[in-house]
Coordinates of C-alpha atoms (C1' of nucleotides) in Angstrom, one line a residue:
Chain A
M1 CA 14.0 4.1 -27.3
V2 CA 11.3 1.8 -28.1
E3 CA 12.0 -1.3 -30.0
G4 CA 9.8 -2.9 -32.4
D5 CA 8.5 -5.3 -29.9
G6 CA 7.5 -2.5 -27.8
R7 CA 10.1 -3.0 -25.3
L8 CA 11.6 -0.1 -23.8
V9 CA 15.2 -0.1 -24.1
P10 CA 17.5 2.0 -22.1
A11 CA 18.8 4.7 -24.3
T12 CA 22.1 6.4 -24.1
D13 CA 22.4 9.2 -21.9
D14 CA 21.4 11.6 -24.6
E15 CA 18.7 9.5 -25.9
V16 CA 17.1 8.8 -22.7
M17 CA 13.6 8.2 -23.2
E18 CA 11.8 9.3 -20.3
V19 CA 8.3 9.6 -19.7
E20 CA 7.4 11.8 -17.0
D21 CA 4.4 11.6 -15.1
F22 CA 4.1 14.6 -13.1
L23 CA 2.1 12.5 -11.0
I24 CA -0.5 14.6 -11.7
D25 CA -1.7 12.6 -9.2
D26 CA -4.2 10.9 -10.7
K27 CA -3.2 10.0 -13.8
T28 CA -3.1 13.1 -15.6
E29 CA -0.1 11.9 -17.3
V30 CA 2.3 13.8 -19.1
N31 CA 4.4 11.5 -21.0
V32 CA 7.4 12.9 -22.6
T33 CA 9.6 11.2 -24.9
T34 CA 12.7 12.9 -25.8
D35 CA 15.1 11.7 -28.2
T36 CA 17.8 13.2 -30.1
G37 CA 16.0 16.3 -29.5
K38 CA 13.5 15.5 -32.0
T39 CA 10.2 15.3 -30.6
E40 CA 6.8 15.2 -31.8
E41 CA 4.0 16.2 -29.7
C42 CA 1.2 14.0 -29.5
I43 CA -1.4 14.0 -27.1
S44 CA -2.8 10.8 -26.4
S45 CA -4.4 10.4 -23.3
G46 CA -4.8 7.9 -20.9
G47 CA -7.9 9.6 -20.5
P48 CA -9.2 12.9 -21.3
S49 CA -6.7 14.5 -19.3
C50 CA -3.6 12.8 -20.3
L51 CA -1.2 14.7 -22.3
K52 CA 1.3 12.6 -23.9
L53 CA 4.2 13.9 -25.8
Q54 CA 5.9 11.3 -27.7
L55 CA 8.8 10.8 -29.8
E56 CA 8.4 10.7 -33.4
S57 CA 10.4 7.6 -33.6
S58 CA 8.5 5.9 -31.0
E59 CA 5.8 4.8 -33.1
G60 CA 4.7 2.2 -30.8
L61 CA 1.8 4.2 -29.8
P62 CA -1.2 3.3 -31.7
D63 CA -3.1 6.4 -31.6
S64 CA -0.2 8.7 -31.8
E65 CA -1.2 10.0 -35.1
N66 CA -4.5 11.0 -34.2
K67 CA -3.2 12.6 -31.2
K68 CA -1.4 15.3 -33.0
V69 CA -3.1 18.3 -32.0
D70 CA -2.1 21.9 -31.9
A71 CA 1.5 21.3 -32.0
E72 CA 1.9 24.9 -31.7
Q73 CA -0.1 25.1 -28.7
L74 CA 1.8 22.4 -27.2
T75 CA 5.1 23.7 -28.1
S76 CA 5.5 25.7 -25.1
R77 CA 4.5 22.9 -23.0
L78 CA 6.9 20.7 -24.7
E79 CA 9.6 23.1 -24.0
Y80 CA 8.7 23.1 -20.5
I81 CA 8.7 19.5 -20.3
E82 CA 12.0 19.2 -22.0
E83 CA 13.3 21.6 -19.7
M84 CA 12.2 19.5 -16.9
L85 CA 13.6 16.5 -18.5
Q86 CA 16.9 18.1 -18.7
K87 CA 16.8 18.9 -15.2
V88 CA 15.8 15.5 -14.3
K89 CA 18.5 14.0 -16.3
Q90 CA 21.0 16.2 -14.7
E91 CA 19.9 15.5 -11.4
E92 CA 20.9 12.1 -12.6
R93 CA 18.6 9.7 -14.1
L94 CA 16.9 9.1 -11.0
R95 CA 14.9 6.8 -12.6
L96 CA 15.4 5.3 -15.9
A97 CA 12.5 3.3 -16.5
C98 CA 13.5 0.8 -18.9
G99 CA 12.9 -2.5 -20.2
S100 CA 9.7 -4.1 -19.8
P101 CA 10.5 -7.6 -19.1
D102 CA 8.8 -10.4 -20.6
D103 CA 5.6 -9.0 -21.1
S104 CA 5.9 -6.6 -23.9
S105 CA 2.6 -5.2 -23.3
A106 CA 3.4 -4.3 -19.9
F107 CA 4.3 -0.9 -18.9
M108 CA 6.8 0.1 -16.5
N109 CA 6.2 2.8 -14.1
V110 CA 8.8 4.0 -12.0
D111 CA 8.4 6.7 -9.8
R112 CA 10.5 8.4 -7.3
Q113 CA 10.1 10.9 -4.8
C114 CA 11.9 14.1 -4.8
S115 CA 12.9 15.6 -1.7
D116 CA 12.2 18.9 -2.9
P117 CA 8.8 19.8 -1.6
H118 CA 8.1 21.3 -4.9
D119 CA 8.7 18.5 -7.1
K120 CA 8.3 15.6 -5.0
L121 CA 6.8 12.7 -6.5
L122 CA 8.1 12.9 -9.8
F123 CA 7.0 10.0 -11.7
I124 CA 8.5 8.6 -14.7
D125 CA 6.0 6.6 -16.3
V126 CA 6.6 4.7 -19.4
K127 CA 3.8 3.2 -21.1
L128 CA 4.6 1.1 -24.0
Q129 CA 1.1 0.8 -25.1
S130 CA -1.3 3.5 -25.0
E131 CA -4.5 2.1 -26.0
I132 CA -6.1 5.1 -24.7
P133 CA -7.8 7.1 -27.3
L134 CA -7.2 10.7 -27.3
Q135 CA -10.1 12.7 -26.3
E136 CA -9.1 16.2 -26.6
I137 CA -6.6 18.5 -25.4
V138 CA -7.5 19.5 -22.0
P139 CA -7.1 23.0 -21.1
S140 CA -6.1 22.1 -17.7
S141 CA -3.2 20.2 -19.0
A142 CA -1.7 23.4 -20.0
L143 CA -2.0 24.3 -16.5
I144 CA 0.0 21.4 -15.6
L145 CA 2.7 21.7 -18.1
N146 CA 3.1 25.3 -18.0
G147 CA 3.3 25.0 -14.3
N148 CA 5.1 28.1 -13.7
H149 CA 7.7 27.5 -11.2
N150 CA 9.9 25.0 -12.7
N151 CA 8.9 21.8 -11.4
E152 CA 5.8 22.2 -9.7
P153 CA 3.8 19.4 -10.7
R154 CA 1.9 19.4 -7.6
S155 CA -0.5 21.8 -8.7
I156 CA -2.2 19.4 -10.8
G157 CA -3.5 16.4 -9.1
E158 CA -3.7 18.2 -5.9
C159 CA -6.9 18.3 -4.2
S160 CA -6.0 21.5 -2.6
K161 CA -8.8 23.1 -4.2
P162 CA -11.1 23.9 -1.5
A163 CA -13.8 24.5 -3.9
D164 CA -13.8 21.0 -5.0
E165 CA -16.8 19.5 -3.7
P166 CA -17.4 15.9 -3.6
G167 CA -20.7 16.3 -5.1
E168 CA -19.6 18.4 -7.8
S169 CA -16.6 16.4 -8.7
R170 CA -18.5 13.3 -8.7
S171 CA -20.9 14.0 -11.3
P172 CA -18.7 14.1 -14.3
A173 CA -16.3 11.5 -13.6
S174 CA -18.2 9.1 -11.5
G175 CA -20.5 8.4 -14.3
A176 CA -17.8 7.1 -16.4
C177 CA -16.1 5.2 -13.8
A178 CA -19.1 4.1 -12.0
S179 CA -19.5 1.1 -14.1
S180 CA -16.5 -0.6 -12.9
K181 CA -15.5 0.7 -9.7
P182 CA -17.0 1.3 -6.4
D183 CA -17.5 4.9 -6.1
F184 CA -15.1 6.2 -3.7
S185 CA -14.9 9.5 -5.2
K186 CA -17.0 10.9 -2.6
L187 CA -14.8 9.5 -0.1
K188 CA -11.8 10.9 -1.6
G189 CA -13.4 14.1 -2.1
E190 CA -14.2 14.4 1.5
I191 CA -10.9 13.4 2.6
C192 CA -8.9 15.0 0.0
L193 CA -10.6 18.1 -0.9
D194 CA -11.1 19.5 2.4
N195 CA -8.7 21.7 4.0
L196 CA -7.4 19.6 6.6
S197 CA -5.0 20.6 9.1
I198 CA -1.7 18.9 9.2
R199 CA -2.7 17.1 12.2
E200 CA -5.7 15.8 10.5
L201 CA -3.8 14.9 7.5
H202 CA -1.5 13.0 9.7
E203 CA -4.2 11.1 11.1
L204 CA -5.7 10.3 7.9
F205 CA -2.4 9.3 6.6
K206 CA -2.1 6.9 9.5
A207 CA -5.4 5.6 8.9
T208 CA -4.7 5.1 5.3
F209 CA -1.3 3.6 5.4
G210 CA -1.2 2.3 8.8
R211 CA 1.8 4.2 9.8
E212 CA 2.6 7.6 10.9
T213 CA 4.4 10.2 9.1
T214 CA 6.3 13.1 10.2
V215 CA 6.1 15.0 7.1
K216 CA 4.5 18.3 7.6
D217 CA 4.0 19.2 4.0
K218 CA 0.4 19.3 3.5
L219 CA 0.6 18.8 -0.1
W220 CA 2.7 15.8 0.3
L221 CA 0.3 14.4 2.8
K222 CA -2.6 15.0 0.7
R223 CA -1.1 13.5 -2.3
R224 CA -0.1 10.5 -0.5
I225 CA -3.4 10.0 1.0
A226 CA -5.1 10.6 -2.3
M227 CA -2.9 8.1 -3.9
G228 CA -3.5 5.6 -1.2
L229 CA -7.1 5.9 -1.6
T230 CA -6.8 5.8 -5.3
N231 CA -4.8 2.7 -5.3
S232 CA -6.8 1.1 -2.8
C233 CA -9.3 0.6 -5.5
D234 CA -7.1 -1.8 -7.0
V235 CA -7.8 -5.2 -5.9
A236 CA -4.8 -6.3 -7.8
T237 CA -2.5 -8.4 -5.9
T238 CA 0.6 -6.6 -5.3
T239 CA 3.7 -8.5 -5.2
F240 CA 7.0 -7.2 -4.5
T241 CA 10.2 -8.7 -4.0
I242 CA 13.2 -7.8 -2.2
K243 CA 16.3 -8.7 -4.0
E244 CA 19.6 -8.1 -2.7
N245 CA 18.4 -5.6 -0.4
K246 CA 16.6 -3.9 -3.1
L247 CA 13.1 -3.8 -3.3
V248 CA 11.7 -4.6 -6.6
K249 CA 8.2 -4.1 -7.0
G250 CA 6.2 -5.7 -9.6
M251 CA 3.3 -3.7 -10.4
E252 CA 2.2 -0.3 -10.8
E253 CA -1.2 0.8 -11.0
S254 CA -2.1 2.9 -13.9
C255 CA -5.1 4.8 -13.8
K256 CA -6.5 5.3 -17.1
N257 CA -9.3 7.6 -17.3
A258 CA -12.2 6.2 -19.0
D259 CA -14.5 9.0 -18.5
G260 CA -15.5 11.5 -20.9
T261 CA -13.9 14.7 -21.7
L262 CA -13.9 17.5 -19.4
T263 CA -13.0 21.0 -19.8
G264 CA -12.6 24.0 -17.9
P265 CA -11.4 24.6 -14.4
S266 CA -13.1 21.6 -13.2
M267 CA -10.8 19.5 -15.1
V268 CA -8.4 19.1 -12.3
E269 CA -10.9 17.7 -10.0
A270 CA -12.4 15.7 -12.7
M271 CA -9.2 14.1 -13.4
D272 CA -8.7 13.5 -9.9
I273 CA -11.9 11.8 -9.5
S274 CA -11.6 9.8 -12.6
C275 CA -8.5 8.5 -11.4
K276 CA -9.8 7.4 -8.2
N277 CA -12.4 5.5 -9.8
S278 CA -10.2 4.4 -12.4
P279 CA -11.5 1.1 -13.5
T280 CA -8.1 -0.2 -14.1
S281 CA -7.6 -2.4 -11.4
H282 CA -6.4 -5.0 -13.7
C283 CA -3.9 -2.9 -15.2
S284 CA -1.8 -3.2 -12.2
Q285 CA -1.0 -6.7 -12.5
I286 CA 2.5 -7.3 -13.3
E287 CA 4.2 -10.2 -12.0
D288 CA 7.0 -9.4 -9.8
H289 CA 9.3 -11.6 -11.8
Q290 CA 8.8 -9.4 -14.7
I291 CA 10.2 -6.5 -12.9
V292 CA 13.0 -8.4 -11.4
S293 CA 14.0 -9.9 -14.6
G294 CA 13.7 -6.6 -16.4
K295 CA 16.7 -4.6 -16.8
S296 CA 14.7 -1.8 -15.7
V297 CA 15.7 -1.8 -12.2
R298 CA 18.8 -0.1 -11.8
N299 CA 20.5 1.4 -9.1
N300 CA 19.9 5.0 -9.0
R301 CA 21.2 6.8 -6.2
V302 CA 19.5 9.9 -5.7
E303 CA 20.8 12.6 -3.7
F304 CA 18.7 15.5 -2.7
D305 CA 19.4 18.3 -0.6
G306 CA 16.6 20.6 -0.2
G307 CA 13.4 19.8 1.3
S308 CA 12.3 19.6 4.8
D309 CA 13.9 17.2 7.1
D310 CA 10.9 15.3 7.7
L311 CA 10.2 15.0 4.1
Q312 CA 13.7 13.9 3.5
T313 CA 13.5 11.3 6.1
E314 CA 10.5 9.9 4.6
Q315 CA 11.9 10.0 1.2
R316 CA 15.2 8.9 2.1
A317 CA 13.7 5.9 3.4
A318 CA 12.0 5.4 0.1
K319 CA 15.0 6.0 -1.8
R320 CA 16.9 3.4 0.0
V321 CA 15.1 0.7 -1.6
R322 CA 15.1 2.7 -4.7
K323 CA 12.3 2.9 -6.8
P324 CA 9.7 3.4 -4.4
T325 CA 6.5 3.0 -6.1
R326 CA 3.3 4.5 -5.1
R327 CA 2.4 1.0 -4.5
Y328 CA 5.4 0.6 -2.5
I329 CA 4.6 3.5 -0.4
E330 CA 1.2 2.5 0.5
E331 CA 1.3 -1.2 0.7
L332 CA 4.8 -1.8 1.4
S333 CA 4.9 0.8 4.0
E334 CA 2.4 -1.3 5.7
V335 CA 3.9 -4.6 5.1
E336 CA 7.4 -3.7 4.9
S337 CA 7.6 -1.3 7.7
R338 CA 6.3 -3.9 9.9
D339 CA 8.7 -5.7 7.9
C340 CA 9.8 -9.1 8.9
S341 CA 7.1 -10.0 11.1
P342 CA 4.3 -10.5 8.8
K343 CA 6.4 -11.5 6.0
V344 CA 8.6 -13.8 7.9
S345 CA 5.9 -15.5 9.7
S346 CA 4.0 -16.0 6.5
S347 CA 7.0 -17.3 4.8
A348 CA 7.6 -19.8 7.3
K349 CA 4.1 -20.7 7.2
N350 CA 3.7 -20.6 3.5
I351 CA 6.7 -22.5 2.6
G352 CA 4.8 -25.5 3.2
S353 CA 1.5 -24.4 2.1
E354 CA 2.4 -22.9 -1.2
Q355 CA -0.2 -20.4 -0.7
T356 CA 2.1 -17.6 -1.1
S357 CA 5.3 -17.7 -2.8
P358 CA 7.9 -17.2 -0.3
K359 CA 9.0 -13.6 -0.4
S360 CA 12.5 -13.0 -0.6
W361 CA 14.7 -12.4 2.2
V362 CA 16.8 -9.5 2.9
K363 CA 20.1 -10.8 2.6
P364 CA 22.1 -8.4 4.6
I365 CA 19.9 -8.9 7.4
R366 CA 20.0 -12.5 7.3
K367 CA 23.6 -12.6 7.3
V368 CA 23.7 -10.6 10.3
S369 CA 21.3 -12.6 12.1
S370 CA 23.1 -15.7 11.4
N371 CA 26.0 -14.5 13.2
E372 CA 24.2 -13.1 16.1
R373 CA 24.2 -14.9 19.3
P374 CA 20.9 -16.2 20.4
V375 CA 20.8 -13.8 23.2
V376 CA 19.7 -10.4 22.9
T377 CA 22.0 -8.4 25.0
R378 CA 20.8 -5.2 23.9
L379 CA 17.7 -5.3 25.7
D380 CA 19.1 -4.4 29.0
S381 CA 20.5 -1.3 27.7
L382 CA 17.2 -0.3 26.3
G383 CA 15.3 0.1 29.4
G384 CA 18.0 0.0 31.9
S385 CA 16.1 -2.7 33.5
G386 CA 18.9 -5.0 33.1
V387 CA 16.8 -7.6 31.8
Q388 CA 18.4 -10.0 29.6
V389 CA 16.3 -12.4 27.8
P390 CA 17.3 -15.3 25.8
Y391 CA 16.7 -14.7 22.2
V392 CA 13.8 -16.5 21.1
S393 CA 12.8 -17.5 17.7
R394 CA 9.7 -16.5 16.2
V395 CA 7.2 -19.1 15.6
R396 CA 4.8 -19.7 13.0
R397 CA 1.6 -18.2 13.9
S398 CA -0.1 -21.4 13.7
R399 CA -1.9 -23.5 16.1
P400 CA -0.8 -22.7 19.6
R401 CA 0.6 -25.5 21.5
K402 CA -1.4 -26.4 24.4
N403 CA 1.8 -27.1 26.1
I404 CA 2.0 -24.5 28.7
M405 CA 4.7 -26.4 30.4
A406 CA 7.1 -24.7 28.3
L407 CA 6.4 -21.5 30.1
M408 CA 8.2 -22.9 33.0
F409 CA 11.4 -23.2 31.2
H410 CA 12.3 -19.7 31.5
P411 CA 15.5 -19.3 33.4
S412 CA 14.2 -16.7 35.7
G413 CA 11.7 -19.1 36.8
M414 CA 8.9 -16.8 36.0
G415 CA 6.5 -17.7 33.3
M416 CA 7.2 -16.5 29.9
G417 CA 4.3 -14.2 30.1
M418 CA 6.1 -12.3 32.8
A419 CA 9.3 -12.3 31.1
A420 CA 7.7 -11.2 27.9
K421 CA 6.1 -8.4 29.6
V422 CA 9.2 -7.2 31.0
V423 CA 11.0 -7.3 27.8
K424 CA 8.3 -5.7 26.0
K425 CA 8.0 -3.0 28.5
T426 CA 11.6 -2.5 28.4
L427 CA 11.6 -2.1 24.7
M428 CA 8.6 0.1 24.7
V429 CA 10.3 2.5 26.9
H430 CA 13.0 3.0 24.5
G431 CA 12.3 5.0 21.5
S432 CA 13.8 2.6 19.1
Q433 CA 11.8 -0.4 19.8
P434 CA 11.9 -3.2 17.5
D435 CA 8.9 -3.9 15.6
S436 CA 6.2 -4.5 18.0
E437 CA 5.0 -7.2 15.9
C438 CA 8.1 -9.0 16.1
L439 CA 8.2 -8.6 19.7
D440 CA 4.9 -10.0 20.0
Q441 CA 5.9 -12.9 18.1
V442 CA 8.9 -13.3 20.1
L443 CA 7.1 -13.1 23.2
K444 CA 4.5 -15.4 22.3
P445 CA 4.1 -17.8 25.1
R446 CA 2.7 -20.4 22.9
S447 CA 5.9 -20.7 21.2
A448 CA 7.7 -21.3 24.3
S449 CA 8.6 -24.7 23.4
E450 CA 10.6 -23.5 20.6
Q451 CA 11.8 -20.4 22.1
F452 CA 14.7 -21.8 23.8
Q453 CA 16.4 -23.6 21.1
P454 CA 20.0 -22.8 21.5
L455 CA 20.7 -23.2 17.9
L456 CA 18.8 -21.7 15.1
T457 CA 17.4 -23.7 12.5
P458 CA 17.4 -22.2 9.1
E459 CA 13.9 -21.3 9.5
D460 CA 14.3 -19.9 12.8
E461 CA 17.0 -17.9 11.5
K462 CA 14.8 -16.2 9.2
D463 CA 12.6 -15.4 12.0
H464 CA 15.4 -13.9 13.8
Q465 CA 15.9 -11.3 11.2
C466 CA 13.1 -9.5 12.5
S467 CA 14.1 -9.1 16.0
V468 CA 17.7 -9.2 15.7
I469 CA 17.8 -6.7 13.1
D470 CA 15.5 -4.4 14.6
T471 CA 17.1 -4.7 17.9
I472 CA 20.7 -4.7 16.9
H473 CA 20.7 -2.7 13.8
L474 CA 18.5 0.0 14.7
G475 CA 19.7 3.1 13.2
K476 CA 22.1 1.4 11.0
N477 CA 22.0 0.3 7.5
L478 CA 18.4 -0.2 7.4
G479 CA 17.5 3.3 6.8
L480 CA 14.2 2.5 5.5
K481 CA 13.3 -0.1 7.9
Q482 CA 14.4 1.9 10.7
S483 CA 12.5 4.9 9.9
D484 CA 9.5 2.9 9.1
S485 CA 9.7 0.8 12.2
S486 CA 10.2 3.7 14.4
E487 CA 7.4 5.5 12.7
E488 CA 5.2 2.6 13.0
A489 CA 6.1 1.8 16.4
S490 CA 4.4 4.8 17.7
D491 CA 1.1 3.8 16.3
D492 CA 1.5 0.2 16.8
N493 CA 0.7 0.2 20.4
L494 CA 0.2 -3.3 21.5
A495 CA -2.6 -3.1 23.9
T496 CA -1.2 -6.3 25.2
V497 CA -3.3 -7.2 28.0
P498 CA -1.6 -10.2 29.2
T499 CA -4.3 -12.1 30.8
A500 CA -2.7 -12.9 34.0
K501 CA -2.2 -16.4 33.1
G502 CA -0.6 -17.2 29.9
G503 CA -2.7 -15.8 27.2
M504 CA -1.9 -12.4 25.9
R505 CA -4.6 -10.8 24.1
R506 CA -4.1 -8.8 21.0
K507 CA -1.1 -10.4 19.7
H508 CA -1.1 -8.7 16.5
H509 CA -3.5 -6.0 16.7
R510 CA -2.6 -4.4 13.5
A511 CA -4.8 -1.6 13.0
W512 CA -6.8 -1.8 9.9
T513 CA -6.0 0.9 7.5
L514 CA -8.3 2.6 5.2
V515 CA -6.7 0.9 2.3
E516 CA -7.2 -2.4 3.7
V517 CA -10.8 -1.7 4.6
M518 CA -11.4 -0.6 1.1
K519 CA -9.8 -3.7 -0.3
L520 CA -11.9 -5.7 1.9
V521 CA -15.0 -4.0 0.8
E522 CA -14.1 -4.5 -2.7
G523 CA -13.3 -8.0 -2.1
V524 CA -16.6 -8.7 -0.6
S525 CA -18.3 -7.0 -3.4
K526 CA -16.5 -9.3 -5.7
C527 CA -16.6 -12.6 -4.0
G528 CA -19.4 -12.0 -1.6
A529 CA -19.3 -12.0 2.1
G530 CA -18.4 -15.3 3.5
R531 CA -15.8 -16.3 1.0
W532 CA -13.1 -14.9 3.1
S533 CA -10.4 -17.2 2.0
E534 CA -11.1 -16.1 -1.6
I535 CA -11.0 -12.5 -0.7
K536 CA -7.9 -13.1 1.2
R537 CA -6.3 -14.7 -1.7
L538 CA -7.4 -12.0 -4.1
A539 CA -7.2 -8.8 -2.3
F540 CA -4.9 -9.6 0.5
A541 CA -2.3 -11.7 -1.0
S542 CA 0.3 -9.2 -0.2
Y543 CA -0.8 -8.9 3.3
S544 CA 0.5 -11.9 4.9
Y545 CA -1.1 -11.0 8.1
R546 CA -4.8 -10.6 7.9
T547 CA -6.1 -14.0 7.9
S548 CA -9.4 -14.8 6.4
V549 CA -10.7 -14.8 9.9
D550 CA -9.4 -11.3 10.3
L551 CA -11.2 -10.3 7.3
K552 CA -14.4 -11.8 8.5
D553 CA -14.1 -10.1 11.8
K554 CA -13.4 -6.9 10.2
W555 CA -16.3 -7.2 8.0
R556 CA -18.4 -7.9 10.9
N557 CA -17.3 -4.8 12.5
L558 CA -17.8 -2.8 9.4
L559 CA -21.2 -4.1 9.1
K560 CA -22.0 -3.2 12.6
A561 CA -20.5 0.2 12.1
S562 CA -22.3 0.8 9.0
L563 CA -25.6 0.0 10.4
A564 CA -25.1 1.9 13.5
Q565 CA -23.9 5.0 12.0
T566 CA -25.7 5.4 8.7
P567 CA -29.0 6.4 10.2
P568 CA -27.7 9.2 12.3
D569 CA -26.3 10.4 9.1
D570 CA -24.3 12.9 11.0
G571 CA -21.0 14.0 10.0
I572 CA -18.8 11.2 11.0
N573 CA -17.0 11.7 7.9
S574 CA -13.4 11.4 7.6
R575 CA -13.0 15.0 8.6
K576 CA -12.8 15.7 12.2
H577 CA -13.1 13.1 14.7
A578 CA -9.6 12.2 15.3
S579 CA -10.3 8.6 15.3
V580 CA -10.5 8.7 11.5
P581 CA -13.5 6.5 11.3
I582 CA -14.4 4.7 8.3
P583 CA -15.5 7.1 5.7
A584 CA -19.1 7.2 5.2
P585 CA -19.0 6.1 1.6
I586 CA -17.4 3.0 2.6
L587 CA -19.8 2.3 5.2
L588 CA -22.5 2.8 2.7
R589 CA -20.9 0.4 0.5
V590 CA -20.7 -2.1 3.2
R591 CA -24.3 -1.7 4.0
E592 CA -25.3 -2.1 0.4
L593 CA -23.3 -5.2 0.1
A594 CA -24.8 -6.5 3.2
E595 CA -28.2 -5.9 1.9
M596 CA -27.4 -7.5 -1.3
H597 CA -26.2 -10.6 0.2
A598 CA -29.0 -10.7 2.6
Q599 CA -31.4 -10.8 -0.2
A600 CA -29.8 -12.7 -2.9
P601 CA -27.2 -14.8 -1.3
P602 CA -26.8 -18.0 -3.2
K603 CA -29.4 -18.0 -5.8
L604 CA -30.6 -15.3 -8.0
G605 CA -27.3 -13.8 -8.8
S606 CA -28.1 -10.5 -10.3
S607 CA -31.7 -10.1 -10.7
R608 CA -32.5 -8.1 -7.8
L609 CA -29.4 -6.4 -6.8
A610 CA -30.2 -3.0 -7.8
G611 CA -31.9 -0.4 -5.7
V612 CA -32.7 -2.8 -3.0
G613 CA -32.1 -0.5 -0.2
G614 CA -34.1 2.2 -1.8
R615 CA -31.4 4.6 -0.6
S616 CA -28.9 6.3 -2.6
V617 CA -29.5 4.7 -5.8
Q618 CA -26.4 6.2 -7.2
E619 CA -24.4 4.2 -4.7
T620 CA -26.2 1.1 -5.4
R621 CA -25.7 0.8 -9.0
S622 CA -22.6 -1.2 -8.8
G623 CA -23.5 -4.6 -7.8
Y624 CA -20.3 -5.9 -8.9
L625 CA -17.1 -4.4 -9.9
Chain B
dT1 C1' -9.3 -26.4 5.8
dT2 C1' -12.4 -22.9 5.8
dT3 C1' -16.7 -20.7 8.0
dA4 C1' -19.5 -18.9 11.4
dG5 C1' -20.1 -17.3 16.0
dG6 C1' -19.0 -16.5 20.7
dG7 C1' -15.9 -14.4 23.9
Chain C
dC1 C1' -8.3 -10.5 18.2
dC2 C1' -8.5 -15.4 19.8
dC3 C1' -10.8 -19.7 20.1
dT4 C1' -13.9 -23.4 18.8
dA5 C1' -17.4 -25.8 16.8
dA6 C1' -19.3 -27.3 12.5
dA7 C1' -19.3 -28.2 7.4

DNA sequence: TTTAGGG
DNA sequence: CCCTAAA
């Protein structure tokens, strides 16, 4: 129920207040509040397309009254929803979103993925405050709610509609959203609306999230990708914390539609679009501590049975940490999957700098690592090479020591470079290689001086988590990590070209994901090119890797790409071209920004930002976000 | 330390 | 990506 202060309090089993967001993908939200069975239907929308059913007693919602509309008409829907709720409850409150921590105005959004291909991604979204004025009952919402097969929310936000054309869909929604967000609708449209093959989807997925997926469910893929792109619009800094092996994520993006009302068949797409462009980047800012402190997080074990294996795997992974959030999936999957490496390194580095609050450690892991011997014995079994390498601690990715002498320390007598290579190779051969990142770190020659410390210092220990765990515990408790790492491993090919001597090129080589690129672009649009550290702080706070320099470099590349490719104008769109190049819209954006900055760098802030390029004016309009 | 460029 | 020179 909702308390006066607007807090959501866990209700009894019977009075579970659940708001379900069918994940209508993009924010077509269906919020249902069930109480003692008494329900009142209100449609408030987070936008034109949001249907909200709320409990009579939960008067917390401002506009609820105005939202009453066609109760009759909604009855059926309500019933449906209730039905679903029941089902959901039965399944077990997978997710009881409760309690909004300190910030009463905050909303909690908890989502989970269902293994069932048909109702995967069932989100329970609780919004304590709906400031969103009701627009009108959207016909399409009926579609959603009435969704024939029980639990088939997917129909909604899906971009499956082949007919949805970027151009078409843009018009209605983009106008509304245009003001505040870069218009990526086109992008999304291209990517999402097309009928991509599974393979293509996989590639896109990879490009978007930076990891591979084995899921073969098209819908799922599309949805994920769509979400990824959608969320990528958020510049919000995502923070998440791992507590006691549980991942608590603080923040959920809510897409509120600001655009006008839409009706008819086009609704679906419209909603979709509006969401993408959803201006709400700011909405997604919830401090992590909030979540943590909130009672909300609760262990909910979810057991599913159906579903494809792949899907299950994917989801199981997510389930592990419980409460996978969309955010989690996209960002975490990137950060987390590569797990330790970035995080750890950053932590070690950040501890002193304060830049980033030290992320939490995964306890279990640490424990393990602490007891592990400094020698990785498992290596030999991996490749059969029989190579045994002393366990080395990771080092801060800071200034390399010019001290090459250390290289000579290696027992085998060969330089670290060599040893490293061997090890790496060994690991690579095996399917279950530890995070390549880690390996890289481990193998870093520059850290040689520290690598042979027999004893682990507390800090080093942390670093060990990475390798040790990945190496030793592969396939064990770390369901999530494991799956992720394995998944990631495949795409995380280290093109390590050890330059004969001691320098290995491409230490990290973390492929830039679409999401990141978009963030970068947005960041640049906000802060302006050149202020990389700013951008880094704002948009990449959660990406411990990606230094400001990286951003700069990437931008440079983007620029180059945009200039080189825009003219030809050909179809280097997301579709086709396995490489999954940067979507044209983004490149356009890049170009615009480049032009903008070229013309009005320091001075004249806004005067002549518009229509500079003379090209697509529509694209140009948003000088800032 | 952060930027800007070169490699 | 890495490295370095400049601000």
